[in-house]
Coordinates of C-alpha atoms in Angstrom, one line a residue:
M19 CA 20.3 5.9 28.6
Y20 CA 17.0 5.3 30.4
R21 CA 16.6 1.9 28.7
K22 CA 15.9 0.0 31.9
E23 CA 13.2 2.6 33.0
I24 CA 11.6 2.5 29.5
E25 CA 11.4 -1.3 29.4
Q26 CA 9.9 -1.5 32.9
Y27 CA 7.3 1.2 32.1
I28 CA 6.1 -0.4 28.9
E29 CA 5.9 -3.9 30.5
K30 CA 4.0 -2.5 33.4
H31 CA 1.5 -0.9 31.1
K32 CA 1.2 -3.6 28.5
E33 CA -2.3 -4.7 29.4
E34 CA -3.5 -1.1 29.5
M35 CA -2.0 -0.6 26.0
V36 CA -3.9 -3.6 24.7
E37 CA -7.2 -2.3 26.0
D38 CA -6.6 1.1 24.3
I39 CA -5.8 -0.7 21.0
F40 CA -9.0 -2.7 21.4
T41 CA -11.0 0.5 22.1
L42 CA -10.0 2.0 18.8
C43 CA -10.3 -1.3 16.9
R44 CA -13.9 -1.7 17.9
I45 CA -14.7 1.4 15.8
D46 CA -15.4 0.8 12.1
S47 CA -13.3 3.7 10.7
Q48 CA -13.3 2.9 7.0
K49 CA -14.0 5.9 4.8
M50 CA -17.7 6.9 4.8
P51 CA -19.8 9.5 3.1
Y52 CA -19.1 13.1 4.1
E53 CA -21.2 14.6 6.8
K54 CA -21.0 18.2 8.1
G55 CA -17.8 18.5 10.2
M56 CA -16.8 14.9 9.3
P57 CA -14.9 14.9 6.0
Y58 CA -14.6 11.1 6.0
G59 CA -17.8 10.3 7.7
K60 CA -18.8 9.1 11.2
G61 CA -16.3 6.2 11.6
P62 CA -13.0 8.0 11.1
S63 CA -14.3 11.0 13.1
M64 CA -15.2 8.8 16.0
A65 CA -11.9 7.0 15.9
L66 CA -10.1 10.4 15.9
S67 CA -12.1 11.9 18.8
T68 CA -11.6 8.7 20.8
A69 CA -7.9 8.7 20.3
L70 CA -7.5 12.4 21.1
S71 CA -9.7 12.0 24.3
M72 CA -7.5 9.0 25.2
A73 CA -4.3 11.1 24.8
E74 CA -5.8 14.1 26.6
G75 CA -6.7 11.8 29.5
Y76 CA -3.0 10.9 29.8
G77 CA -2.2 14.6 30.2
F78 CA -1.1 15.5 26.7
S79 CA -1.9 18.6 24.8
V80 CA -4.0 17.7 21.7
C81 CA -5.4 19.5 18.7
N82 CA -8.0 18.5 16.1
Y83 CA -7.4 19.9 12.6
D84 CA -11.0 20.1 11.2
D85 CA -11.5 16.3 11.8
Y86 CA -8.9 15.5 9.1
V87 CA -6.0 15.0 11.5
G88 CA -5.3 15.1 15.2
T89 CA -2.1 15.8 17.0
V90 CA -0.6 14.8 20.4
D91 CA 2.3 16.9 21.7
L92 CA 4.8 15.7 24.3
N93 CA 5.8 19.3 25.2
D94 CA 5.7 22.9 23.9
K95 CA 9.3 23.1 22.8
E96 CA 10.8 23.4 19.3
K97 CA 9.6 20.7 16.9
Q98 CA 12.1 17.9 16.2
L99 CA 10.3 14.6 15.5
D100 CA 6.9 13.7 14.1
I101 CA 5.4 10.2 14.3
L102 CA 2.9 9.8 11.6
A103 CA 0.2 7.1 12.1
H104 CA -3.4 6.7 10.9
L105 CA -6.7 5.6 12.4
D106 CA -8.7 4.8 9.2
V107 CA -8.9 1.2 8.0
V108 CA -9.8 -0.7 4.9
P109 CA -13.2 -2.3 4.7
A110 CA -13.8 -5.4 6.8
G111 CA -14.0 -7.8 3.9
E112 CA -14.9 -11.5 4.0
G113 CA -13.4 -14.7 5.3
W114 CA -12.7 -13.8 8.9
Q115 CA -12.3 -17.0 11.1
V116 CA -10.7 -16.0 14.4
T117 CA -13.1 -13.2 15.3
K118 CA -15.3 -10.6 13.7
P119 CA -13.5 -7.6 12.1
F120 CA -14.5 -5.1 14.8
E121 CA -14.5 -7.4 17.8
P122 CA -10.8 -7.5 18.6
I123 CA -9.4 -10.3 20.7
L124 CA -6.1 -11.5 22.1
K125 CA -5.4 -15.1 21.2
D126 CA -2.1 -17.0 21.3
G127 CA -0.1 -13.8 21.7
K128 CA -1.7 -12.0 18.7
L129 CA -4.2 -9.2 18.6
Y130 CA -6.8 -10.0 16.0
G131 CA -9.1 -7.4 14.4
R132 CA -9.2 -4.8 11.6
G133 CA -6.7 -2.1 12.4
T134 CA -4.7 -4.0 15.0
A135 CA -1.6 -3.9 12.6
D136 CA -2.7 -1.2 10.1
D137 CA -2.4 1.1 11.9
K138 CA -4.2 1.5 15.2
G139 CA -2.0 -0.9 17.1
P140 CA 1.2 0.9 16.0
A141 CA -0.4 4.3 16.7
V142 CA -1.2 3.3 20.3
A143 CA 2.3 1.9 20.7
A144 CA 3.6 5.3 19.7
L145 CA 1.3 7.0 22.2
Y146 CA 2.6 4.7 24.9
A147 CA 6.2 5.7 23.9
L148 CA 5.2 9.3 24.5
R149 CA 3.6 8.3 27.8
A150 CA 6.7 6.5 29.0
V151 CA 9.0 9.5 28.3
K152 CA 6.5 11.9 29.9
E153 CA 5.6 9.9 33.0
L154 CA 9.2 8.9 33.6
G155 CA 10.1 12.5 33.6
I156 CA 12.9 12.1 31.0
P157 CA 14.2 15.6 30.2
L158 CA 13.9 16.7 26.5
S159 CA 15.1 19.8 24.8
K160 CA 12.8 19.5 21.8
N161 CA 9.2 18.3 21.0
V162 CA 7.8 15.1 19.7
R163 CA 4.4 15.2 18.0
L164 CA 2.2 12.1 17.3
I165 CA 0.1 12.9 14.2
L166 CA -3.1 10.8 13.8
G167 CA -4.6 10.8 10.3
T168 CA -7.9 9.5 9.0
D169 CA -7.5 9.1 5.2
E170 CA -4.3 7.1 4.6
E171 CA -6.1 4.2 2.9
C172 CA -7.9 6.4 0.4
G173 CA -5.4 9.0 -0.8
S174 CA -4.0 10.8 2.2
S175 CA -5.9 14.0 1.6
D176 CA -5.9 14.4 5.4
I177 CA -2.2 14.8 5.5
A178 CA -2.3 17.3 2.6
H179 CA -4.8 19.3 4.6
Y180 CA -2.5 19.2 7.7
Y181 CA 0.7 20.3 5.8
D182 CA -1.2 23.1 4.3
V183 CA -1.1 24.8 7.7
E184 CA 1.8 23.1 9.4
E185 CA 5.5 22.7 8.5
E186 CA 7.2 19.3 8.5
A187 CA 9.3 18.4 11.5
P188 CA 13.1 18.0 10.8
M189 CA 12.5 14.2 11.2
T190 CA 9.4 12.1 10.6
F191 CA 8.8 8.4 10.8
S192 CA 5.6 6.4 10.2
P193 CA 5.1 3.1 12.1
D194 CA 3.0 1.7 9.2
A195 CA 5.3 -0.8 7.6
A196 CA 8.0 -3.1 9.1
F197 CA 11.3 -2.8 10.8
P198 CA 14.2 -2.0 10.3
V199 CA 13.9 1.3 8.3
T200 CA 12.4 1.8 4.9
N201 CA 14.2 4.9 3.5
V202 CA 13.3 4.3 -0.1
E203 CA 9.8 4.3 -1.6
K204 CA 9.7 3.8 -5.3
G205 CA 8.0 6.3 -7.6
R206 CA 4.8 5.3 -9.4
L207 CA 3.4 5.6 -12.9
A208 CA -0.3 4.6 -12.7
G209 CA -0.6 4.5 -16.5
H210 CA -3.9 5.0 -18.2
F211 CA -4.1 4.5 -22.0
T212 CA -6.7 4.5 -24.7
G213 CA -7.0 3.4 -28.3
K214 CA -9.5 3.6 -31.2
F215 CA -9.9 1.5 -34.3
A216 CA -12.4 1.0 -37.1
P217 CA -15.0 -1.6 -36.3
S218 CA -15.2 -4.7 -38.3
K219 CA -18.0 -7.1 -39.0
D220 CA -15.8 -9.9 -40.3
L221 CA -15.7 -13.2 -38.5
P222 CA -14.1 -14.7 -36.5
K223 CA -13.8 -11.7 -34.1
I224 CA -13.4 -10.6 -30.5
V225 CA -16.7 -9.2 -29.2
S226 CA -15.3 -7.8 -25.9
I227 CA -12.6 -8.0 -23.2
E228 CA -13.1 -7.1 -19.6
A229 CA -10.3 -7.4 -17.0
G230 CA -9.2 -5.9 -13.7
I231 CA -10.8 -4.4 -10.6
K232 CA -8.2 -1.8 -9.5
T233 CA -5.1 -0.3 -11.0
N234 CA -2.9 -1.5 -8.1
V235 CA -4.1 -5.1 -8.3
V236 CA -2.8 -7.9 -10.6
P237 CA -6.0 -9.4 -12.0
G238 CA -6.6 -13.0 -11.0
K239 CA -9.4 -13.4 -13.6
A240 CA -10.0 -11.9 -17.0
Y241 CA -12.9 -12.3 -19.4
A242 CA -13.5 -12.2 -23.1
A243 CA -16.2 -13.1 -25.7
V244 CA -15.3 -14.4 -29.2
E245 CA -17.6 -15.0 -32.1
G246 CA -17.3 -17.4 -35.0
I247 CA -14.6 -19.9 -34.0
E248 CA -15.3 -23.6 -33.6
R249 CA -15.1 -24.8 -30.0
S250 CA -12.6 -27.6 -30.8
V251 CA -10.2 -25.0 -32.1
M252 CA -10.5 -22.8 -29.0
D253 CA -10.1 -25.8 -26.7
E254 CA -6.9 -26.8 -28.5
V255 CA -5.4 -23.3 -28.3
A256 CA -6.4 -23.1 -24.6
K257 CA -4.5 -26.2 -23.8
E258 CA -1.4 -24.9 -25.6
V259 CA -1.4 -21.5 -23.9
E260 CA -2.1 -23.1 -20.5
R261 CA 1.0 -25.2 -20.8
E262 CA 3.1 -22.1 -21.5
T263 CA 1.6 -19.7 -19.0
N264 CA -0.1 -21.8 -16.3
I265 CA -3.2 -19.7 -16.8
H266 CA -6.4 -21.8 -16.9
F267 CA -9.1 -21.1 -19.4
D268 CA -12.8 -21.9 -18.8
L269 CA -14.9 -21.8 -22.0
E270 CA -18.7 -21.5 -22.3
S271 CA -20.2 -21.6 -25.7
T272 CA -23.6 -20.7 -27.1
Q273 CA -24.6 -21.0 -30.8
T274 CA -21.9 -18.6 -32.2
V275 CA -20.3 -16.9 -29.2
T276 CA -17.8 -18.4 -26.7
R277 CA -17.2 -16.7 -23.4
I278 CA -13.7 -17.1 -22.0
T279 CA -12.6 -16.8 -18.3
A280 CA -8.9 -16.8 -17.8
I281 CA -7.9 -17.8 -14.3
G282 CA -4.5 -16.9 -12.9
A283 CA -3.4 -15.6 -9.4
G284 CA -4.0 -12.1 -8.1
A285 CA -1.3 -10.0 -6.3
H286 CA -0.6 -6.5 -5.3
A287 CA 0.8 -4.5 -8.2
A288 CA 3.8 -3.5 -6.1
H289 CA 4.8 -7.2 -6.3
P290 CA 3.5 -8.5 -9.6
E291 CA 5.9 -11.4 -9.5
D292 CA 3.9 -12.9 -6.7
G293 CA 0.9 -13.4 -9.0
N294 CA 0.1 -14.9 -12.4
N295 CA -1.6 -12.2 -14.5
A296 CA -4.8 -13.5 -16.0
L297 CA -5.1 -10.4 -18.3
T298 CA -1.8 -10.9 -20.0
G299 CA -2.5 -14.7 -20.2
L300 CA -5.8 -13.9 -21.9
L301 CA -4.2 -11.7 -24.5
T302 CA -1.7 -14.4 -25.2
Y303 CA -4.6 -16.8 -25.8
L304 CA -6.6 -14.4 -27.9
V305 CA -3.9 -13.5 -30.4
R306 CA -3.3 -17.2 -31.0
L307 CA -6.8 -17.7 -32.3
P308 CA -7.6 -17.6 -36.1
L309 CA -9.3 -14.2 -36.0
A310 CA -10.2 -12.2 -39.1
P311 CA -7.6 -9.4 -39.7
C312 CA -8.8 -6.0 -38.5
E313 CA -7.5 -2.9 -36.7
Q314 CA -8.7 -4.2 -33.3
V315 CA -6.7 -7.4 -33.6
T316 CA -3.6 -5.6 -34.8
T317 CA -3.8 -3.2 -31.8
L318 CA -4.2 -6.1 -29.4
Q319 CA -1.2 -7.9 -31.0
N320 CA 0.9 -4.7 -30.5
L321 CA -0.3 -4.3 -26.9
R322 CA 0.7 -7.9 -26.1
T323 CA 4.1 -7.1 -27.5
L324 CA 4.5 -4.1 -25.3
I325 CA 3.4 -5.9 -22.1
P326 CA 3.8 -9.7 -22.8
H327 CA 2.8 -12.3 -20.3
G328 CA 5.5 -12.7 -17.6
D329 CA 7.1 -9.3 -18.2
V330 CA 6.9 -7.7 -14.8
N331 CA 9.8 -5.3 -15.3
G332 CA 8.7 -3.2 -18.3
A333 CA 11.1 -4.6 -20.8
G334 CA 8.5 -4.7 -23.6
L335 CA 7.7 -1.0 -23.0
G336 CA 11.4 -0.2 -23.1
V337 CA 11.7 1.0 -19.5
A338 CA 13.3 -1.9 -17.7
M339 CA 15.8 -0.4 -15.2
E340 CA 17.2 -0.8 -11.8
D341 CA 19.7 0.7 -9.3
E342 CA 21.6 -0.6 -6.3
I343 CA 19.6 1.2 -3.7
S344 CA 16.0 0.7 -4.8
G345 CA 16.1 -2.4 -7.0
R346 CA 14.3 -3.1 -10.3
L347 CA 11.3 -1.4 -11.8
T348 CA 8.1 -3.4 -11.6
L349 CA 5.1 -3.2 -13.9
A350 CA 1.7 -4.8 -13.7
F351 CA -0.9 -4.7 -16.5
S352 CA -4.0 -4.4 -14.3
M353 CA -7.1 -3.3 -16.3
L354 CA -8.4 -3.6 -19.8
N355 CA -11.8 -3.0 -21.5
V356 CA -12.1 -3.6 -25.3
T357 CA -15.1 -3.1 -27.5
E358 CA -15.4 -3.3 -31.3
D359 CA -14.0 0.2 -31.8
Q360 CA -12.0 1.2 -28.8
L361 CA -10.0 0.1 -25.8
E362 CA -9.1 1.5 -22.4
G363 CA -6.4 0.1 -20.1
D364 CA -4.3 0.7 -17.0
F365 CA -1.0 -0.5 -15.7
D366 CA 0.8 0.1 -12.5
S367 CA 4.6 0.7 -12.5
R368 CA 6.7 1.1 -9.4
C369 CA 9.8 3.0 -10.4
P370 CA 13.3 3.0 -8.8
I371 CA 15.3 6.1 -7.8
C372 CA 16.9 6.2 -11.2
A373 CA 13.5 6.6 -12.9
N374 CA 12.3 10.0 -14.1
E375 CA 9.8 11.5 -16.6
D376 CA 12.4 11.5 -19.3
N377 CA 13.4 7.8 -19.1
M378 CA 10.1 6.5 -17.9
L379 CA 7.0 8.5 -18.7
K380 CA 8.1 9.9 -22.1
V381 CA 9.5 6.5 -23.3
V382 CA 6.2 4.7 -22.5
K383 CA 4.2 7.5 -24.2
Q384 CA 6.4 7.3 -27.3
N385 CA 6.3 3.5 -27.6
M386 CA 2.6 3.4 -27.1
A387 CA 2.1 6.1 -29.7
A388 CA 4.1 4.1 -32.2
V389 CA 1.3 1.5 -32.2
G390 CA -1.6 3.8 -32.1
L391 CA -2.2 3.9 -28.3
T392 CA -2.3 7.1 -26.3
L393 CA -0.9 7.3 -22.8
E394 CA -3.1 9.8 -21.0
N395 CA -0.6 10.6 -18.2
D396 CA 1.3 13.8 -18.2
S397 CA 3.2 13.2 -14.9
M398 CA 4.3 10.5 -12.5
R399 CA 4.9 10.3 -8.8
P400 CA 8.7 10.6 -8.2
P401 CA 10.6 8.2 -6.0
H402 CA 11.3 9.0 -2.4
H403 CA 14.8 8.6 -0.8
V404 CA 16.2 9.6 2.6
D405 CA 20.0 9.3 3.1
G406 CA 20.7 6.0 4.9
N407 CA 23.8 7.6 6.4
S408 CA 22.0 10.5 8.0
H409 CA 22.1 10.9 11.8
F410 CA 18.3 10.3 11.9
V411 CA 18.3 7.0 10.0
K412 CA 21.5 5.8 11.8
T413 CA 19.8 6.5 15.2
L414 CA 16.7 4.5 14.2
L415 CA 18.8 1.5 13.1
K416 CA 21.0 1.6 16.2
V417 CA 18.0 1.6 18.6
Y418 CA 16.4 -1.2 16.6
E419 CA 19.6 -3.3 16.9
D420 CA 20.0 -2.6 20.6
Y421 CA 16.4 -3.7 21.4
T422 CA 16.1 -6.7 19.1
G423 CA 19.7 -8.0 18.7
R424 CA 19.0 -8.0 14.9
K425 CA 20.9 -6.4 12.1
G426 CA 19.6 -3.0 11.3
E427 CA 19.7 -2.0 7.6
C428 CA 17.8 0.2 5.2
Q429 CA 15.3 -1.3 2.8
S430 CA 13.3 -0.2 -0.3
M431 CA 9.6 -0.8 -0.9
G432 CA 7.4 -0.6 -4.0
G433 CA 4.4 0.7 -2.1
G434 CA 4.0 4.1 -0.7
T435 CA 3.4 5.3 2.9
Y436 CA 2.4 8.6 4.6
V437 CA 5.9 9.9 4.4
H438 CA 6.4 9.6 0.6
D439 CA 6.2 13.3 0.0
L440 CA 8.1 14.4 3.2
K441 CA 11.6 15.5 2.8
N442 CA 13.0 13.6 5.7
G443 CA 10.4 10.9 6.3
V444 CA 10.9 7.1 6.6
A445 CA 8.8 4.1 7.6
F446 CA 9.9 2.5 10.9
G447 CA 8.0 -0.5 12.3
A448 CA 5.9 -1.7 13.8
A449 CA 6.1 -5.3 12.7
M450 CA 9.2 -7.5 12.5
P451 CA 10.4 -8.2 8.9
E452 CA 9.2 -11.8 8.8
T453 CA 5.7 -11.2 10.1
D454 CA 2.8 -11.3 7.7
N455 CA 0.0 -9.4 9.5
H456 CA -2.6 -10.2 6.9
M457 CA -2.9 -6.4 6.3
H458 CA -6.1 -5.6 4.3
G459 CA -7.1 -9.2 4.5
A460 CA -9.2 -11.5 6.7
D461 CA -7.9 -12.2 10.3
E462 CA -5.6 -9.2 10.3
F463 CA -3.4 -9.4 13.4
A464 CA -0.5 -7.8 15.3
V465 CA 1.9 -9.8 17.4
L466 CA 1.6 -8.4 21.0
E467 CA 5.3 -8.6 21.8
E468 CA 6.1 -6.8 18.6
L469 CA 3.9 -3.9 19.6
V470 CA 5.5 -4.0 23.0
V471 CA 9.0 -3.8 21.7
S472 CA 7.9 -1.2 19.2
A473 CA 6.7 1.0 22.0
K474 CA 10.1 0.6 23.8
I475 CA 12.0 1.3 20.6
F476 CA 9.9 4.4 19.9
A477 CA 10.4 5.8 23.4
Q478 CA 14.2 5.2 23.1
V479 CA 14.3 7.0 19.7
I480 CA 12.5 10.0 21.3
V481 CA 15.1 10.1 24.0
E482 CA 18.0 9.8 21.5
L483 CA 16.7 12.3 19.0
C484 CA 15.1 14.9 21.3
S485 CA 17.2 15.1 24.4

């Protein structure tokens, strides 16, 4: 119903949609220092005011929630569907080749620029879906609200602020992932642990270990300093461990100390199997060296047993598990700092629906305590699951199939989106499953035709769910 009209409208307004996306993408809206009336600084505030002015110019009723969140309402009827998008972006970063991060361009059918895919492009596609329904005069019995946030990349405190004063709609989708529908988001245990041990002056010894940049990143490099071992011995062990792990070791020696750089391959912690963990490779190397016995070395040997190199599913910690809907638990050892008398470390585990505090958090805490380590966490983020057989999800899948000719099916993800804590929230679009948009990387892009079909799909979903 109304498909022909929707398709014609979006095609007619395609160039206008691109210009609106570019208007928002020219704004550097990464999180900035607080200023009065601007909780996330000038950039996010400017992006929000620009987007709301844009929507108001198209005849929509808008509202600004203290510069945390803005909303665009299709009508004043009973709430039914929320579309949850965000206008903040990650930092520009380095390595851009096609264009500068905040100078968006259209080239070879792709919109390049920071935010084109994550999430300004999809946000504007959703706005044009609302425009199509409104300007075509399609009758609705319930309301659709486009919610525009400004802190998704740095913790989603914006949405927490919004839901302190507003209730969830009966249905919510976020166009901040990929089609078809992500109805399962794994839980998360961002584990932080500590350990203490008596210092030792005996040689050979480990002077220090430093590894990791963020909890949610598999480290591509890790560093250590060792004192009192002959260089020839260290070189031989390095060759042996490199053959086993494919981690490369660069050694730099002074009179008595050798500094070690372990080089692997970084990855997102939600997909640790995509990388080669330099930290676990470094521990494999260090415990093979002829070190003098001490509590520090014993602790590191035990730690390596709990999270050995190549174990990305938590088997060593006793928490390997999986279920049919959300798949296997994943675990990435992401950060470690060691001195002569203490250590501090972090791991990132993405937990399937079957995981809970009893079979995950408490087990890790117990197994770490058994070797003298303390897991500091007292809670974990639970998994999120929306019934794939619900009317809401089935409608999304049907419309996706109708407009793309592809099979619509539910999927699970290790990362989290805006809807993780919403009772009936899913991720829906706005990229096709095979498209790598270089999100958070250099030369981020969105495929124009994917945004166009997304706008059509969103409009049809509004008609199907709110008529």
